[in-house]
Structures are given as structure tokens and as C-alpha cells.
Amino acid sequence: MRAGLFLAYWPWFSLSEQVELAVLADELGLDSVWISEAWGQDAVSVLGLLAGRTERVALGSGLLQIPARQPAATAMAAATLDVLSGGRFRLGLGVSGPQVSEGWYGVPFARPVARTREYVEIVRRALARETLTYEGQEYVLPLPDGPGRPLRLLAKPVQERIPIYLGAVGPRAVEQTGAIADGWLPFMVDPRHADLLFEPLDRGLAAAGRSRADIDVAAAVALAIDDDVAVARDAVRPWLAFYLGAMGSREKNFYVELAERAGHGPAARACQDAMLSGHREAAAAALTDELVDAMALATTPGGLDDRLAALDEAGVDTLVAVPLSRDRPATVRVLAEAVGAGDRSGAAGEAPDA
């Protein structure tokens, strides 16, 4: 199993931390570094900076929000980042949720699965430098009865095919990911309930005549390592509480639904209730040790190998770790040693076969 870093967005990681940890990942031979966005720091700008500060490690967007950009704009950003990084870019996409889509971008959160499929098709056509035309239910290019004309991307990516990853949580979205994506960025993988999580992915792969070998399962998992496992659990609780409590409404939160499917519904709902009431500390405290252990890697140094082995056995190809320990560089070094990152000479920066 490969390992990379998920360095999220401010304020979880400051800009200086993102740069420091990305450079460290590059030096240690880790697989990849991923930058995300919510409603603050955008991912494209930071990835452009990291492209100039690193040499080997792959750089991924985890995720670029689909409602934030027209697909052609995303294709331009992907091509640019691929050139800036010398062919190391991986394009992660996601629809976000209704609160962000409609509240921040003013884009209706309607038909997210269909919208994602059309979006990916347009991005792929643009990156292939085809003359861009498209007639779908969500997108039409060029607009009919107007002055627009079909255009072709002027920039040429370094990679012949930039891999596209999808951040999907709901079963229908995961199934589509299996059918159309080069990679999947699942959130909160619990090896004990791997069949529940992977069943729709396998269904989508089978429908498209593909297998697990055709997709990179790159799981984003919060990581904290401490001699005291209780300290490690407390380090990841605020991260989990933010996603379970703030990334969605009481009626629609994909992460809470995921926790419910895994049998942690009461704790997830208690966390959400506290967060939505403005009580962040209470939200984090509502998360049981069982939920934390299921949805994060909070462990002692001696327990790390077994936890990594369980994820590997469950079907994770790339662990994309969110380093949340107090000493984050030390945690990254421990992770790199555990996966033997420095032993895979030349492996970092190479897109997985997908």
C-alpha cells in the first residue's frame, strides 16, 4: 500500500505547514500530496505553489469542487498544474454538498450523479484537446443560437491522460465512480465494514467491465500517533466532528449517513446536534472511541503496522493520511517508515496504473 498526505485547507493546516509537509513528503519518497478546498483557500493556487517547491511527489486536488468551476475551467487548471509539476498532477473532483453548492456558489444541488458524469466527460474531452462540443442534460457547449463556437484547449498537458479521481460517499455516486473514474477518494474507511463501503464500487466496476486493478482506491484518513492512544484519539476528534457536524444540514449530511450505515448513528447524530448548536467541543466529545477508531487512524507507534495492514487487506491502494498529531513532521516520518516509502526508488510522482 502506498501512502500520501492530505493537507486539506486553512485553518487545519497553515500555508507554511502545507509547504513544509509537502517538501518533507517529497524528500521521504511518499506517493502524493493532496490539497482541498471548502469555502476559503482554493486548491489550485496552493498546488501551483507546491509544484514549484517539490520535485517527485505527485500532487492531487482532493477535491476541486464541481459547482465552483465550469468543466472547461477545471480542464485549464488541470493542464496548467500538470505542466507546472512536470506531469505529476492528479485531478480529484467532488460535488461537495447542498450547503456549499447552493449557499456559497449559488448552484442548485440537483442531479449530482448526472452532473458529475457529464462534468468528467467534458473535462476529459478538453484535456484530450478535442474541439469541444457537448450536448447533455446539465451542460451544452457551445450554447445554441449564440456567437459561441467550438474551441480546443491551447495548453498541452505533460501526461497523455491526467488521472481523474472522484470523492464519492453515497452508494449511487460510488457506483458511478467505479464505472468512470481512474481513482476513488473515499472518506473514513473502516476495514471492519469494508464490504459495505466497497460493494457499490465493485458493482460499478463490473457494469463497466472493469476490476479493482483499474482504479486507485486512495482513502483519505485522519492520522494521529501517540504513545497514549487516548491522546491520539483526541487529536482526530475535531476533524471528524467538523465533517460529521458542519459539512451538511441536519437533513442531509453524507458523512453522518456513512457513519449510520456503519452502525455509529447515535454518536454521529449527537455530534451533529452539538455542532449545529454552536458547541464545537461538545461535538468532538460526543464521538465515541468506537466511532473514532472506525473512521480514523488514532494509534500508538506499536499499533500502526496492524492498522495499516487492515486497510491494505480491505482494499485500500493508497492511504492519503491527514496528519493531525501535535508533532506533524514526526508523524509523517513514522508513516513513511511504516510503508517503506524511501525503499520505492522512483515510485513517487508516478500515477498509478488505472
Tab-separated table of C-alpha atoms in Angstrom:
chain	number	residue	atom	x	y	z
A	1	MET	CA	0.000	0.000	0.000
A	2	ARG	CA	1.262	3.453	-0.942
A	3	ALA	CA	0.929	6.447	1.368
A	4	GLY	CA	0.498	10.149	0.741
A	5	LEU	CA	-0.624	13.221	2.656
A	6	PHE	CA	-3.935	15.063	2.660
A	7	LEU	CA	-3.089	18.629	3.673
A	8	ALA	CA	-6.628	19.931	3.370
A	9	TYR	CA	-7.096	23.661	3.614
A	10	TRP	CA	-6.641	26.541	6.034
A	11	PRO	CA	-7.082	26.634	9.021
A	12	TRP	CA	-6.489	22.904	9.519
A	13	PHE	CA	-3.035	23.439	8.042
A	14	SER	CA	-1.412	26.833	7.601
A	15	LEU	CA	0.226	27.670	4.293
A	16	SER	CA	3.668	27.264	5.868
A	17	GLU	CA	2.680	23.809	7.182
A	18	GLN	CA	1.360	22.763	3.792
A	19	VAL	CA	4.646	23.726	2.167
A	20	GLU	CA	6.795	22.193	4.920
A	21	LEU	CA	4.945	18.874	4.930
A	22	ALA	CA	4.757	18.663	1.129
A	23	VAL	CA	8.515	19.186	0.863
A	24	LEU	CA	9.038	16.558	3.572
A	25	ALA	CA	6.794	14.095	1.723
A	26	ASP	CA	8.829	14.735	-1.411
A	27	GLU	CA	12.094	14.096	0.426
A	28	LEU	CA	10.804	10.930	2.101
A	29	GLY	CA	9.513	9.401	-1.135
A	30	LEU	CA	5.827	9.407	-0.255
A	31	ASP	CA	3.367	8.805	-3.069
A	32	SER	CA	1.368	12.022	-3.192
A	33	VAL	CA	0.244	15.266	-1.568
A	34	TRP	CA	-3.373	16.380	-1.836
A	35	ILE	CA	-4.860	19.846	-1.291
A	36	SER	CA	-8.560	20.505	-0.823
A	37	GLU	CA	-10.924	23.449	-0.608
A	38	ALA	CA	-14.114	24.302	1.261
A	39	TRP	CA	-15.182	27.976	1.374
A	40	GLY	CA	-11.833	29.620	1.996
A	41	GLN	CA	-8.455	28.746	0.493
A	42	ASP	CA	-8.751	27.389	-3.043
A	43	ALA	CA	-6.778	24.302	-4.068
A	44	VAL	CA	-5.409	25.401	-7.440
A	45	SER	CA	-3.290	28.251	-6.077
A	46	VAL	CA	-1.668	26.168	-3.349
A	47	LEU	CA	-0.992	23.268	-5.723
A	48	GLY	CA	0.717	25.683	-8.106
A	49	LEU	CA	2.991	26.797	-5.274
A	50	LEU	CA	3.753	23.210	-4.262
A	51	ALA	CA	4.560	22.300	-7.855
A	52	GLY	CA	7.475	24.718	-7.667
A	53	ARG	CA	8.638	23.524	-4.248
A	54	THR	CA	8.653	19.752	-4.896
A	55	GLU	CA	10.285	17.508	-7.470
A	56	ARG	CA	8.973	13.948	-7.331
A	57	VAL	CA	5.835	13.603	-5.243
A	58	ALA	CA	2.508	13.506	-7.101
A	59	LEU	CA	0.190	16.459	-6.468
A	60	GLY	CA	-3.551	15.979	-6.290
A	61	SER	CA	-6.667	18.065	-5.801
A	62	GLY	CA	-8.725	16.442	-3.129
A	63	LEU	CA	-11.097	17.889	-4.174
A	64	LEU	CA	-11.837	20.631	-6.682
A	65	GLN	CA	-15.486	21.474	-6.117
A	66	ILE	CA	-17.593	20.894	-9.211
A	67	PRO	CA	-20.031	23.769	-8.538
A	68	ALA	CA	-17.093	26.189	-8.214
A	69	ARG	CA	-15.953	25.974	-11.834
A	70	GLN	CA	-17.253	25.254	-15.285
A	71	PRO	CA	-15.727	21.995	-16.566
A	72	ALA	CA	-13.613	23.786	-19.178
A	73	ALA	CA	-12.115	25.980	-16.440
A	74	THR	CA	-11.234	22.869	-14.461
A	75	ALA	CA	-9.583	21.383	-17.544
A	76	MET	CA	-7.488	24.550	-17.941
A	77	ALA	CA	-6.441	24.401	-14.283
A	78	ALA	CA	-5.570	20.703	-14.559
A	79	ALA	CA	-3.497	21.208	-17.696
A	80	THR	CA	-1.684	24.139	-16.112
A	81	LEU	CA	-0.899	22.261	-12.909
A	82	ASP	CA	0.287	19.273	-14.905
A	83	VAL	CA	2.731	21.473	-16.806
A	84	LEU	CA	3.886	23.301	-13.667
A	85	SER	CA	4.535	19.997	-11.898
A	86	GLY	CA	6.185	18.276	-14.840
A	87	GLY	CA	3.414	15.691	-15.223
A	88	ARG	CA	2.692	14.947	-11.554
A	89	PHE	CA	-0.888	16.153	-11.270
A	90	ARG	CA	-3.935	14.063	-10.297
A	91	LEU	CA	-7.352	15.669	-10.659
A	92	GLY	CA	-9.751	14.974	-7.817
A	93	LEU	CA	-13.324	16.214	-8.215
A	94	GLY	CA	-16.407	16.307	-5.996
A	95	VAL	CA	-19.853	17.886	-5.925
A	96	SER	CA	-19.446	18.995	-2.279
A	97	GLY	CA	-22.845	19.257	-0.570
A	98	PRO	CA	-26.039	21.263	-0.924
A	99	GLN	CA	-25.000	23.840	1.686
A	100	VAL	CA	-21.780	24.726	-0.113
A	101	SER	CA	-23.144	24.337	-3.637
A	102	GLU	CA	-26.231	26.471	-3.075
A	103	GLY	CA	-25.127	28.652	-0.155
A	104	TRP	CA	-21.619	29.557	-1.359
A	105	TYR	CA	-21.746	29.152	-5.137
A	106	GLY	CA	-25.432	29.666	-5.856
A	107	VAL	CA	-25.517	26.458	-7.893
A	108	PRO	CA	-28.535	24.170	-7.379
A	109	PHE	CA	-27.582	20.826	-5.833
A	110	ALA	CA	-29.696	18.886	-8.280
A	111	ARG	CA	-28.878	15.592	-10.018
A	112	PRO	CA	-25.331	15.402	-8.556
A	113	VAL	CA	-24.590	11.981	-10.049
A	114	ALA	CA	-25.620	13.001	-13.564
A	115	ARG	CA	-23.839	16.340	-13.216
A	116	THR	CA	-20.624	14.584	-12.184
A	117	ARG	CA	-20.774	12.186	-15.129
A	118	GLU	CA	-21.216	14.973	-17.676
A	119	TYR	CA	-18.575	17.102	-15.972
A	120	VAL	CA	-16.000	14.305	-16.171
A	121	GLU	CA	-16.832	13.660	-19.826
A	122	ILE	CA	-16.314	17.323	-20.732
A	123	VAL	CA	-13.079	17.620	-18.736
A	124	ARG	CA	-11.678	14.518	-20.417
A	125	ARG	CA	-12.568	15.799	-23.878
A	126	ALA	CA	-10.992	19.159	-23.137
A	127	LEU	CA	-7.800	17.601	-21.741
A	128	ALA	CA	-7.594	15.370	-24.802
A	129	ARG	CA	-7.558	18.640	-26.749
A	130	GLU	CA	-10.613	17.745	-28.772
A	131	THR	CA	-12.632	20.538	-30.317
A	132	LEU	CA	-15.109	20.919	-27.509
A	133	THR	CA	-18.748	20.250	-28.181
A	134	TYR	CA	-21.205	18.655	-25.787
A	135	GLU	CA	-24.950	18.096	-25.616
A	136	GLY	CA	-26.101	16.846	-22.238
A	137	GLN	CA	-28.851	17.429	-19.718
A	138	GLU	CA	-26.601	19.547	-17.477
A	139	TYR	CA	-24.160	21.132	-19.935
A	140	VAL	CA	-24.403	22.232	-23.560
A	141	LEU	CA	-21.326	23.514	-25.413
A	142	PRO	CA	-21.353	25.818	-27.271
A	143	LEU	CA	-24.584	27.455	-26.216
A	144	PRO	CA	-27.134	27.172	-29.020
A	145	ASP	CA	-28.226	30.130	-31.148
A	146	GLY	CA	-25.386	32.360	-29.968
A	147	PRO	CA	-21.989	33.623	-31.093
A	148	GLY	CA	-20.017	30.899	-29.313
A	149	ARG	CA	-18.040	28.414	-31.372
A	150	PRO	CA	-16.307	25.130	-30.510
A	151	LEU	CA	-12.793	25.675	-29.166
A	152	ARG	CA	-9.811	23.468	-28.407
A	153	LEU	CA	-7.576	23.700	-25.316
A	154	LEU	CA	-4.466	25.686	-26.214
A	155	ALA	CA	-2.335	24.236	-23.407
A	156	LYS	CA	-0.955	20.709	-23.708
A	157	PRO	CA	-0.686	18.631	-20.521
A	158	VAL	CA	2.500	16.674	-19.908
A	159	GLN	CA	0.645	13.441	-19.179
A	160	GLU	CA	-1.168	11.778	-22.030
A	161	ARG	CA	-4.091	11.192	-19.648
A	162	ILE	CA	-4.377	13.070	-16.357
A	163	PRO	CA	-5.988	10.630	-13.896
A	164	ILE	CA	-9.370	11.731	-12.566
A	165	TYR	CA	-10.373	10.795	-9.023
A	166	LEU	CA	-13.851	11.236	-7.591
A	167	GLY	CA	-14.701	11.916	-3.969
A	168	ALA	CA	-17.921	9.949	-3.600
A	169	VAL	CA	-19.748	8.915	-0.434
A	170	GLY	CA	-23.316	7.911	-1.338
A	171	PRO	CA	-23.872	4.456	-2.885
A	172	ARG	CA	-25.035	5.753	-6.294
A	173	ALA	CA	-22.087	8.129	-6.524
A	174	VAL	CA	-19.644	5.385	-5.506
A	175	GLU	CA	-21.113	3.033	-8.089
A	176	GLN	CA	-20.630	5.660	-10.807
A	177	THR	CA	-17.061	6.184	-9.606
A	178	GLY	CA	-16.370	2.516	-10.257
A	179	ALA	CA	-17.706	2.906	-13.769
A	180	ILE	CA	-15.961	6.090	-14.916
A	181	ALA	CA	-13.077	7.187	-12.670
A	182	ASP	CA	-9.361	6.434	-12.547
A	183	GLY	CA	-9.361	6.781	-8.768
A	184	TRP	CA	-11.675	6.971	-5.780
A	185	LEU	CA	-11.120	9.176	-2.727
A	186	PRO	CA	-13.314	7.612	-0.022
A	187	PHE	CA	-13.599	9.231	3.380
A	188	MET	CA	-13.397	7.404	6.708
A	189	VAL	CA	-12.661	3.816	5.636
A	190	ASP	CA	-13.433	1.230	8.323
A	191	PRO	CA	-11.812	-2.118	7.427
A	192	ARG	CA	-14.363	-3.930	9.590
A	193	HIS	CA	-17.154	-2.710	7.307
A	194	ALA	CA	-15.210	-2.767	4.040
A	195	ASP	CA	-17.822	-4.838	2.211
A	196	LEU	CA	-20.471	-2.208	2.937
A	197	LEU	CA	-18.240	0.541	1.557
A	198	PHE	CA	-16.843	-1.276	-1.460
A	199	GLU	CA	-19.952	-3.102	-2.687
A	200	PRO	CA	-21.286	-0.219	-4.827
A	201	LEU	CA	-17.771	0.432	-6.183
A	202	ASP	CA	-17.459	-3.186	-7.284
A	203	ARG	CA	-20.931	-3.034	-8.812
A	204	GLY	CA	-19.920	-0.027	-10.894
A	205	LEU	CA	-16.632	-1.620	-11.925
A	206	ALA	CA	-18.383	-4.806	-13.024
A	207	ALA	CA	-21.007	-2.920	-15.013
A	208	ALA	CA	-18.229	-1.154	-16.933
A	209	GLY	CA	-16.240	-4.362	-17.471
A	210	ARG	CA	-13.503	-3.233	-15.085
A	211	SER	CA	-11.816	-4.640	-11.993
A	212	ARG	CA	-10.188	-3.271	-8.833
A	213	ALA	CA	-6.908	-3.186	-10.748
A	214	ASP	CA	-8.410	-0.456	-12.945
A	215	ILE	CA	-8.931	2.045	-10.128
A	216	ASP	CA	-6.767	3.546	-7.387
A	217	VAL	CA	-8.602	3.467	-4.062
A	218	ALA	CA	-6.976	6.429	-2.309
A	219	ALA	CA	-8.587	6.656	1.122
A	220	ALA	CA	-8.386	9.965	2.991
A	221	VAL	CA	-7.987	9.017	6.658
A	222	ALA	CA	-7.230	11.202	9.679
A	223	LEU	CA	-3.990	10.063	11.348
A	224	ALA	CA	-2.620	10.675	14.826
A	225	ILE	CA	0.145	8.715	16.534
A	226	ASP	CA	0.940	8.980	20.231
A	227	ASP	CA	2.232	6.729	22.998
A	228	ASP	CA	-1.149	7.328	24.655
A	229	VAL	CA	-3.952	6.204	22.342
A	230	ALA	CA	-6.407	8.496	24.162
A	231	VAL	CA	-4.265	11.488	23.180
A	232	ALA	CA	-4.214	10.241	19.587
A	233	ARG	CA	-7.997	9.916	19.551
A	234	ASP	CA	-8.431	13.417	20.914
A	235	ALA	CA	-6.180	14.755	18.131
A	236	VAL	CA	-8.510	13.483	15.388
A	237	ARG	CA	-11.841	14.233	17.108
A	238	PRO	CA	-12.106	17.895	15.973
A	239	TRP	CA	-11.538	16.840	12.328
A	240	LEU	CA	-14.193	14.129	12.457
A	241	ALA	CA	-16.584	16.422	14.331
A	242	PHE	CA	-16.252	19.102	11.662
A	243	TYR	CA	-17.256	16.735	8.873
A	244	LEU	CA	-19.980	14.968	10.826
A	245	GLY	CA	-21.312	18.186	12.306
A	246	ALA	CA	-20.687	21.050	9.914
A	247	MET	CA	-20.429	19.576	6.418
A	248	GLY	CA	-24.133	19.416	5.759
A	249	SER	CA	-27.513	20.144	7.256
A	250	ARG	CA	-29.487	18.162	9.798
A	251	GLU	CA	-31.470	16.696	6.915
A	252	LYS	CA	-28.558	15.943	4.563
A	253	ASN	CA	-25.031	15.108	5.647
A	254	PHE	CA	-23.251	12.420	3.630
A	255	TYR	CA	-20.741	11.719	6.406
A	256	VAL	CA	-23.399	11.211	9.067
A	257	GLU	CA	-25.219	8.851	6.722
A	258	LEU	CA	-21.969	6.941	6.213
A	259	ALA	CA	-21.495	6.661	9.982
A	260	GLU	CA	-25.072	5.449	10.362
A	261	ARG	CA	-24.561	2.734	7.749
A	262	ALA	CA	-21.534	1.554	9.746
A	263	GLY	CA	-23.517	1.360	12.984
A	264	HIS	CA	-22.392	4.618	14.631
A	265	GLY	CA	-25.572	6.612	14.102
A	266	PRO	CA	-26.285	7.759	17.688
A	267	ALA	CA	-22.780	9.169	18.239
A	268	ALA	CA	-22.748	10.823	14.814
A	269	ARG	CA	-26.150	12.433	15.390
A	270	ALA	CA	-25.147	13.640	18.864
A	271	CYS	CA	-22.034	15.197	17.360
A	272	GLN	CA	-24.074	16.848	14.622
A	273	ASP	CA	-26.635	18.226	17.078
A	274	ALA	CA	-23.905	19.774	19.215
A	275	MET	CA	-22.049	21.279	16.257
A	276	LEU	CA	-25.172	22.756	14.709
A	277	SER	CA	-25.968	24.295	18.096
A	278	GLY	CA	-22.576	26.011	18.116
A	279	HIS	CA	-20.846	23.738	20.634
A	280	ARG	CA	-17.678	22.512	18.898
A	281	GLU	CA	-16.023	20.999	21.955
A	282	ALA	CA	-19.175	19.114	22.887
A	283	ALA	CA	-19.448	17.858	19.308
A	284	ALA	CA	-15.953	16.390	19.456
A	285	ALA	CA	-16.593	14.900	22.895
A	286	ALA	CA	-19.755	13.183	21.620
A	287	LEU	CA	-17.720	10.941	19.339
A	288	THR	CA	-17.244	7.551	20.943
A	289	ASP	CA	-13.913	5.759	20.913
A	290	GLU	CA	-15.546	3.132	18.697
A	291	LEU	CA	-16.533	5.706	16.076
A	292	VAL	CA	-13.103	7.348	16.185
A	293	ASP	CA	-11.346	4.003	15.773
A	294	ALA	CA	-13.628	3.118	12.859
A	295	MET	CA	-13.204	6.370	10.985
A	296	ALA	CA	-9.625	7.414	11.742
A	297	LEU	CA	-6.150	6.062	12.413
A	298	ALA	CA	-5.591	7.033	16.054
A	299	THR	CA	-2.971	4.698	17.368
A	300	THR	CA	0.276	4.140	19.206
A	301	PRO	CA	3.522	3.688	17.246
A	302	GLY	CA	3.399	-0.020	18.023
A	303	GLY	CA	-0.142	-0.357	16.724
A	304	LEU	CA	0.388	1.428	13.422
A	305	ASP	CA	1.549	-1.573	11.403
A	306	ASP	CA	-1.555	-3.592	12.228
A	307	ARG	CA	-3.859	-0.692	11.395
A	308	LEU	CA	-2.121	-0.148	8.046
A	309	ALA	CA	-2.287	-3.860	7.282
A	310	ALA	CA	-6.034	-3.858	7.919
A	311	LEU	CA	-6.555	-1.010	5.436
A	312	ASP	CA	-4.385	-2.794	2.886
A	313	GLU	CA	-6.358	-6.010	3.342
A	314	ALA	CA	-9.624	-4.080	2.992
A	315	GLY	CA	-8.628	-2.912	-0.489
A	316	VAL	CA	-7.036	0.495	0.025
A	317	ASP	CA	-4.319	1.087	-2.578
A	318	THR	CA	-3.143	4.488	-1.334
A	319	LEU	CA	-3.541	5.799	2.193
A	320	VAL	CA	-3.938	9.579	1.997
A	321	ALA	CA	-3.231	10.486	5.608
A	322	VAL	CA	-4.343	13.698	7.312
A	323	PRO	CA	-1.519	14.174	9.867
A	324	LEU	CA	-3.161	15.618	12.969
A	325	SER	CA	-0.734	14.737	15.767
A	326	ARG	CA	0.838	17.549	17.757
A	327	ASP	CA	4.189	16.901	16.008
A	328	ARG	CA	3.076	16.578	12.408
A	329	PRO	CA	6.504	16.212	10.738
A	330	ALA	CA	7.353	13.383	13.154
A	331	THR	CA	4.071	11.659	12.292
A	332	VAL	CA	4.845	11.924	8.585
A	333	ARG	CA	8.272	10.378	9.158
A	334	VAL	CA	6.777	7.476	11.118
A	335	LEU	CA	4.225	6.877	8.356
A	336	ALA	CA	6.882	6.946	5.644
A	337	GLU	CA	8.986	4.427	7.540
A	338	ALA	CA	5.972	2.177	8.136
A	339	VAL	CA	5.121	1.944	4.434
A	340	GLY	CA	8.743	1.787	3.300
A	341	ALA	CA	8.355	4.913	1.206
A	342	GLY	CA	12.075	5.504	0.837
A	343	ASP	CA	12.576	1.958	-0.429
A	344	ARG	CA	10.477	2.504	-3.559
A	345	SER	CA	13.022	4.459	-5.533
A	346	GLY	CA	11.400	6.451	-8.328
A	347	ALA	CA	7.878	5.429	-7.328
A	348	ALA	CA	6.751	8.800	-6.028
A	349	GLY	CA	5.183	11.058	-8.603
A	350	GLU	CA	4.222	8.219	-10.934
A	351	ALA	CA	0.492	7.997	-11.492
A	352	PRO	CA	-0.867	4.553	-10.547
A	353	ASP	CA	-1.875	2.234	-13.330
A	354	ALA	CA	-5.561	2.907	-13.761
